[in-house]
mmCIF file of C-alpha atoms in Angstrom:
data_model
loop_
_atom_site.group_PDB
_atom_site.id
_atom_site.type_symbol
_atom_site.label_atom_id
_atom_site.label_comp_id
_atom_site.label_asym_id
_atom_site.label_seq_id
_atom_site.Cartn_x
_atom_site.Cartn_y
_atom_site.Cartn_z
ATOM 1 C CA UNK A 269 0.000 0.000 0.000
ATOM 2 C CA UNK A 270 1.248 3.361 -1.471
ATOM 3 C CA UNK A 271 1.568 6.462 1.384
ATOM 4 C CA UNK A 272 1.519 9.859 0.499
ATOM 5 C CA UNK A 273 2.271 12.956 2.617
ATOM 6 C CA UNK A 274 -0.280 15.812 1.724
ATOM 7 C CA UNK A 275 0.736 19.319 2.725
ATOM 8 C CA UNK A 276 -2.537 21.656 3.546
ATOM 9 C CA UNK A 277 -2.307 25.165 3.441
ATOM 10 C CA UNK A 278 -5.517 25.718 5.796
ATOM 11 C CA UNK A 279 -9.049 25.655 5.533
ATOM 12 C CA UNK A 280 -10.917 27.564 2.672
ATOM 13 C CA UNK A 281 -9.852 29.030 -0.842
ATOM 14 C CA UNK A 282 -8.927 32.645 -0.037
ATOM 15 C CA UNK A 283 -7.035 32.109 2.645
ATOM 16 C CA UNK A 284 -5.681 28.629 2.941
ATOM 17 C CA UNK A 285 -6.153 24.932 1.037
ATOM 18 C CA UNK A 286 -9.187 24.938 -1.310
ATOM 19 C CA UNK A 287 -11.653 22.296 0.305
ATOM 20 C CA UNK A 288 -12.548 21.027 -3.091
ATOM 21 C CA UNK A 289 -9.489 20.189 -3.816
ATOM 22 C CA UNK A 290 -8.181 18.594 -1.008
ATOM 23 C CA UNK A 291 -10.878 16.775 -0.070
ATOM 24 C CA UNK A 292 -10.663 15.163 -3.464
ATOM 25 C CA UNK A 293 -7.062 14.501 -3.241
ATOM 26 C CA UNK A 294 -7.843 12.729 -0.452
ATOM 27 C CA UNK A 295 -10.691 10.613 -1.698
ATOM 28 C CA UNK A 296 -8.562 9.635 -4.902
ATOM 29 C CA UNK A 297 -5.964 8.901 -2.844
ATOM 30 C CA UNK A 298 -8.306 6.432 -0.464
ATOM 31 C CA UNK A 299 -10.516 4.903 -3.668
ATOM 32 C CA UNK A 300 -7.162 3.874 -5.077
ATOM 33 C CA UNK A 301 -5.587 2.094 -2.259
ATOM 34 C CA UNK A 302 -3.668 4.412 -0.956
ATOM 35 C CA UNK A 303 -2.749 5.589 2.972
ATOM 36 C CA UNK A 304 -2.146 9.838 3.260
ATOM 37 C CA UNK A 305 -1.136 11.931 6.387
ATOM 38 C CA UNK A 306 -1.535 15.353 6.132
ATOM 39 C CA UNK A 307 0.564 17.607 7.434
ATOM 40 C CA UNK A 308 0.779 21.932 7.519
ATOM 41 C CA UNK A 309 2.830 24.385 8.637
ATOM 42 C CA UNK A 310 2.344 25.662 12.660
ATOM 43 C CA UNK A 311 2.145 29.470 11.774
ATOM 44 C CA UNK A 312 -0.467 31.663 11.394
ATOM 45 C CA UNK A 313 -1.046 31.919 8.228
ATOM 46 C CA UNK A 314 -1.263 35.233 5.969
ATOM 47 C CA UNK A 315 -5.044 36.886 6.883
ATOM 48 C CA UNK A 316 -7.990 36.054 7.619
ATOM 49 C CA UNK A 317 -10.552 35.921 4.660
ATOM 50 C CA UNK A 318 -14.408 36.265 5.204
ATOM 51 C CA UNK A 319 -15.291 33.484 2.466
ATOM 52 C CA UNK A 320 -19.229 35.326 2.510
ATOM 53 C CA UNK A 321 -18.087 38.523 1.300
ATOM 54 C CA UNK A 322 -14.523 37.835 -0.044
ATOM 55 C CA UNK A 323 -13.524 40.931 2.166
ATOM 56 C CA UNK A 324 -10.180 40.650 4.846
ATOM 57 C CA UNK A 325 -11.461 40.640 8.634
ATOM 58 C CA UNK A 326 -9.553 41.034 11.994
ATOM 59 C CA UNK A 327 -8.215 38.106 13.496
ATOM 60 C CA UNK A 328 -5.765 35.663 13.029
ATOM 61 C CA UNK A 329 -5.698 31.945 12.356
ATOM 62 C CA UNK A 330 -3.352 28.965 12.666
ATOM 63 C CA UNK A 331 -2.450 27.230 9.413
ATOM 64 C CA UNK A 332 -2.096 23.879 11.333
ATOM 65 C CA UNK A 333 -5.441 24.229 13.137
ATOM 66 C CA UNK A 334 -7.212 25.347 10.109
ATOM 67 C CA UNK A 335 -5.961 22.540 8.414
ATOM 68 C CA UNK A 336 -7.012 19.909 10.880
ATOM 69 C CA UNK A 337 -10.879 20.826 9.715
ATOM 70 C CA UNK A 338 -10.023 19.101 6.270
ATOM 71 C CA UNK A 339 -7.789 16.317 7.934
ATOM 72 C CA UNK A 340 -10.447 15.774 10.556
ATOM 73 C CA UNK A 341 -8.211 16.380 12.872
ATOM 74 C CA UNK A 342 -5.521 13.775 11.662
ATOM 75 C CA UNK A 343 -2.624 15.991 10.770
ATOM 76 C CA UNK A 344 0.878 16.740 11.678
ATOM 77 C CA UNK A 345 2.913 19.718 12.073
ATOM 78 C CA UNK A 346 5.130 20.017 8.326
ATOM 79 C CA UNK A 347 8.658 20.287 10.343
ATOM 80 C CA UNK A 348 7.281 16.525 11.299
ATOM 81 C CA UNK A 349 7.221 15.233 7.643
ATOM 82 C CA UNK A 350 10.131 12.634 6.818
ATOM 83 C CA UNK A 351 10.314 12.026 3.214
ATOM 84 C CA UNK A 352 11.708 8.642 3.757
ATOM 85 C CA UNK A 353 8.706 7.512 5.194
ATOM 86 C CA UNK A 354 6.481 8.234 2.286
ATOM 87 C CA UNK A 355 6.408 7.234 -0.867
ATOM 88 C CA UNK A 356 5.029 10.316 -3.137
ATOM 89 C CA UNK A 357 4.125 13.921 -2.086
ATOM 90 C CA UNK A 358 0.787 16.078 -3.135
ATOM 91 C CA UNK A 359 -0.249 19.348 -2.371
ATOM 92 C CA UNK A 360 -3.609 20.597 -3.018
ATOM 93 C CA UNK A 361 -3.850 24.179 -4.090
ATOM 94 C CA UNK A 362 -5.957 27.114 -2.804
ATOM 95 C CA UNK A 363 -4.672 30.834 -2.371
ATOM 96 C CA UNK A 364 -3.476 29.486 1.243
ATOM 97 C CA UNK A 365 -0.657 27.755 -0.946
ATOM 98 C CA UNK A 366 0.031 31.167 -2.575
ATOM 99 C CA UNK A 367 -0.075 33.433 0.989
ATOM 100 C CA UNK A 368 0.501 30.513 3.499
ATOM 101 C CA UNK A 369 2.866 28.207 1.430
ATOM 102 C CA UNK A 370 4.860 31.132 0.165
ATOM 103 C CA UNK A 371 4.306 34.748 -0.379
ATOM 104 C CA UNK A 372 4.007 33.881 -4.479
ATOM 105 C CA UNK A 373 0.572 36.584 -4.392
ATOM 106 C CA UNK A 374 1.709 38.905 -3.013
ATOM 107 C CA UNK A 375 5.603 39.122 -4.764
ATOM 108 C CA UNK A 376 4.696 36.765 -8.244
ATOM 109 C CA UNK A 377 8.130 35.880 -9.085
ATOM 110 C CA UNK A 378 10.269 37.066 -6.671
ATOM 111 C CA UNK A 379 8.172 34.827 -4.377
ATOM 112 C CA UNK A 380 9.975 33.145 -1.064
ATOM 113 C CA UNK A 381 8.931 29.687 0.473
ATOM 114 C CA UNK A 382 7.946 29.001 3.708
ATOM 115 C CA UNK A 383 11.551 27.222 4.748
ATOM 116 C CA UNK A 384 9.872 24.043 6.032
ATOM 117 C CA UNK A 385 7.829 24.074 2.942
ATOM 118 C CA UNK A 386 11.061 23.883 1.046
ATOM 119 C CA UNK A 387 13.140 21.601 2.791
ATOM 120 C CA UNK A 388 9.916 19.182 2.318
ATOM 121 C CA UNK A 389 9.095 19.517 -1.083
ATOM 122 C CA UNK A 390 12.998 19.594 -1.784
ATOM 123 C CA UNK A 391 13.320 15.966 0.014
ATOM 124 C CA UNK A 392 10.966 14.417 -2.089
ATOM 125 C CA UNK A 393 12.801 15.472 -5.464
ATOM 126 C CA UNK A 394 16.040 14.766 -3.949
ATOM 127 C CA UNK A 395 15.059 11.573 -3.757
ATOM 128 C CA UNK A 396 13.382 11.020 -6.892
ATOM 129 C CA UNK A 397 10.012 10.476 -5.588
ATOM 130 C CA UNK A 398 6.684 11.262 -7.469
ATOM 131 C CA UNK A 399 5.366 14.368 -6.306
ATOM 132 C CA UNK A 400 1.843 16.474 -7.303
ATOM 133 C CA UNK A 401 0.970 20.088 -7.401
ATOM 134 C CA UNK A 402 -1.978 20.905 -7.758
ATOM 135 C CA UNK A 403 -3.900 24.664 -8.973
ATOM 136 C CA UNK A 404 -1.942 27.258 -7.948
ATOM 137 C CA UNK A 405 0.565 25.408 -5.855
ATOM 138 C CA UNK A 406 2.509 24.225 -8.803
ATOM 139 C CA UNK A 407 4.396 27.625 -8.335
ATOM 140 C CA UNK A 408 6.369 26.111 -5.585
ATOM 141 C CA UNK A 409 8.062 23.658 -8.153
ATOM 142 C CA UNK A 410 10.557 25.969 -9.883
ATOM 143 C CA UNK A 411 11.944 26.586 -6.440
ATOM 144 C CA UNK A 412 12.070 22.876 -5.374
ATOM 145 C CA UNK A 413 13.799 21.373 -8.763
ATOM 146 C CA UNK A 414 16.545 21.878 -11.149
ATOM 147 C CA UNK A 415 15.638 24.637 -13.979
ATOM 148 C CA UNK A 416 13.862 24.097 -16.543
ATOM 149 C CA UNK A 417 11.137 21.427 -14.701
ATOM 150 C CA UNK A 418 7.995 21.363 -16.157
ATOM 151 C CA UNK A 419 4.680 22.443 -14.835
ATOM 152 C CA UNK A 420 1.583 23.876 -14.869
ATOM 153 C CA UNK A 421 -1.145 26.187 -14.081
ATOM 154 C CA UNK A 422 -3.138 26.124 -16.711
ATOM 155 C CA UNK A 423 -3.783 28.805 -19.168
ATOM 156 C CA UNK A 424 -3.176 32.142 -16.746
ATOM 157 C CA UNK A 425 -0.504 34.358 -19.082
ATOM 158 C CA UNK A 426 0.675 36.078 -16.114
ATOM 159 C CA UNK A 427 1.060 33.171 -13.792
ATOM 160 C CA UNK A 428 3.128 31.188 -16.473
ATOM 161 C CA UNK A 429 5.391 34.176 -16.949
ATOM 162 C CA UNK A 430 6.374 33.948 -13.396
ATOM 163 C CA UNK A 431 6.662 30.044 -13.307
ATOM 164 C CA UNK A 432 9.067 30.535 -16.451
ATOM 165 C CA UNK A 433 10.520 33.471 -14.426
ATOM 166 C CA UNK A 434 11.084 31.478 -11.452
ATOM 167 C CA UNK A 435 12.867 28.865 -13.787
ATOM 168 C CA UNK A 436 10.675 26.282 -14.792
ATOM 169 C CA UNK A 437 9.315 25.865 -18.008
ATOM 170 C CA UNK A 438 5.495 26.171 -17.999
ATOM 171 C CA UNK A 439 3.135 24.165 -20.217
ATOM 172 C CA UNK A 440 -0.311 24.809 -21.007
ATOM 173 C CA UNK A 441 -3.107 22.463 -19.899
ATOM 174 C CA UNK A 442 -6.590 21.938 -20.081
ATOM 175 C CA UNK A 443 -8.596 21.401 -16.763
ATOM 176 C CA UNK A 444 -9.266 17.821 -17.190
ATOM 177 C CA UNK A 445 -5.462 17.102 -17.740
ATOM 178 C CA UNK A 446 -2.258 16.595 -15.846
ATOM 179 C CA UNK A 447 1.193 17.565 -17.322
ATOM 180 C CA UNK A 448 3.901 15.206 -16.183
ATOM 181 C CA UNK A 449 7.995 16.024 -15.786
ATOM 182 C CA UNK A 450 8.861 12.094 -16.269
ATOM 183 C CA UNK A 451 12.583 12.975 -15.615
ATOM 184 C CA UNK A 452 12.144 14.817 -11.938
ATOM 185 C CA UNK A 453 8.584 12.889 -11.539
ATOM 186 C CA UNK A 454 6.639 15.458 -10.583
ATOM 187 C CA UNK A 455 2.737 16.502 -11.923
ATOM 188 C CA UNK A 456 0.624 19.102 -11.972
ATOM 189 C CA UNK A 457 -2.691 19.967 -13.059
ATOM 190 C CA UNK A 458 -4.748 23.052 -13.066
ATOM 191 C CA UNK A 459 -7.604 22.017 -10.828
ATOM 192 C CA UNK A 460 -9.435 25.386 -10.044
ATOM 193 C CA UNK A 461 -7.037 27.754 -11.878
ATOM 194 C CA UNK A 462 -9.610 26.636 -14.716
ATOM 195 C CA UNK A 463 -12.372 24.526 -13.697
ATOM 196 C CA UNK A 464 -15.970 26.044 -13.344
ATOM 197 C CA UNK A 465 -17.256 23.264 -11.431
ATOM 198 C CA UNK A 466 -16.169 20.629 -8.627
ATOM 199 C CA UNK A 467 -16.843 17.622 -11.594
ATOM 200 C CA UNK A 468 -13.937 19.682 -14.113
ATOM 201 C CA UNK A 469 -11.812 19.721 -10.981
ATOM 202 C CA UNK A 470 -12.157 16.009 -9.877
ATOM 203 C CA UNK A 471 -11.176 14.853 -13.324
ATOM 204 C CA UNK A 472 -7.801 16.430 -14.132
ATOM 205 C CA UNK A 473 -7.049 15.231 -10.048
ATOM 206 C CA UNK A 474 -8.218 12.138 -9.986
ATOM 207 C CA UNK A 475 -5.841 11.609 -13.226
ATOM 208 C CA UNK A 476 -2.724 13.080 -11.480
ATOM 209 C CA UNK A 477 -3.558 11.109 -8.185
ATOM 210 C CA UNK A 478 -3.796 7.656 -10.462
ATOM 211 C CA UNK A 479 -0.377 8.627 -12.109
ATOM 212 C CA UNK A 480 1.411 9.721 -9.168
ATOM 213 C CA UNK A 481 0.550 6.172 -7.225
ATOM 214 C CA UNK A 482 1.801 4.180 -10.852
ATOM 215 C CA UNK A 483 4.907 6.173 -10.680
#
């Protein structure tokens, strides 16, 4: 039996992990035979977003405890993960992986990662494990693997300019497809950067969650 260590960014699309999206990483990974722990960064995370009105409120909020709604409570702090105890990686996207993840809204290209963020996503490619991105946190990969890795975030001109930017080499992809760097095994797939519905999003994941357990 496959495991895979998910990384959450929180709990809701404007401010941390987009539910849709990691709940169905999660239920691919489970229909498929596979075991998952999730883990997240212990930090508060960026703002606070009122998902209602889309406006910023007061307040603050813990990435890992947000997280834990999605996980059910089954999740570990990220400085916990040990690559060698896993056998793939995925990361569901959300602007949480943008603000929480790394600061890739607000600075685009010149975008930092979270350190424990790196030095996990970095283990996995060091060791040549399969790894998925998925939405918008495919911007992390340029920082995590050699230039020139492929990736995806769909269509978005500007995004793609900063993935390129950042020194990967961005493809264009449809919603219900996954693009696939064979050589540093690592996917990605647009998810909600494009999909209109939770149906367009569960079909380009479940693809990259069946390809990520067969490689």
């Amino acid at each position: 039996m496959k495991n895979v260590a998910v990384i959450l960014s929180g709990c809701g699309v404007y401010d941390g992990a987009e539910i849709h999206e990691a709940v169905l990483c999660l239920l691919h990974l489970t229909k498929q035979g596979a075991r998952y722990q999730c883990f997240a960064p212990d930090k508060a995370q960026q703002h606070v977003v009122n998902h209602l009105t889309g406006e910023e409120q007061p307040g603050t909020r813990n990435v890992l405890e947000e997280s834990a709604r999605i996980a059910r409570g089954e999740i570990k702090p990220l400085q916990e993960l040990d690559a060698s105890q896993f056998d793939a990686l995925l990361l569901p996207g959300g602007f949480g992986a943008a603000k929480n993840l790394c600061d890739f809204a607000a600075k685009g290209a010149d975008a930092e990662i979270d350190p424990q963020v790196l030095t996990a996503c970095k283990a996995f490619a060091k060791a040549r494990k399969p790894a998925g991105y998925c939405c918008i946190a495919p911007v992390l990969i340029p920082h995590a693997y050699p230039a020139g890795v492929r990736g995806t975030i769909g269509t978005d001109a500007g995004v793609a300019e900063a993935f390129n930017a950042m020194g990967g080499d961005h493809v264009g992809c449809a919603v219900t497809d996954v693009v696939e760097d064979s050589h540093y095994q690592v996917l990605s797939t647009p998810a909600y950067m494009l999909a209109g519905n939770i149906a367009e999003a569960d079909t380009g994941i479940g693809k990259l969650v069946k390809r990520l357990l067969e490689m």
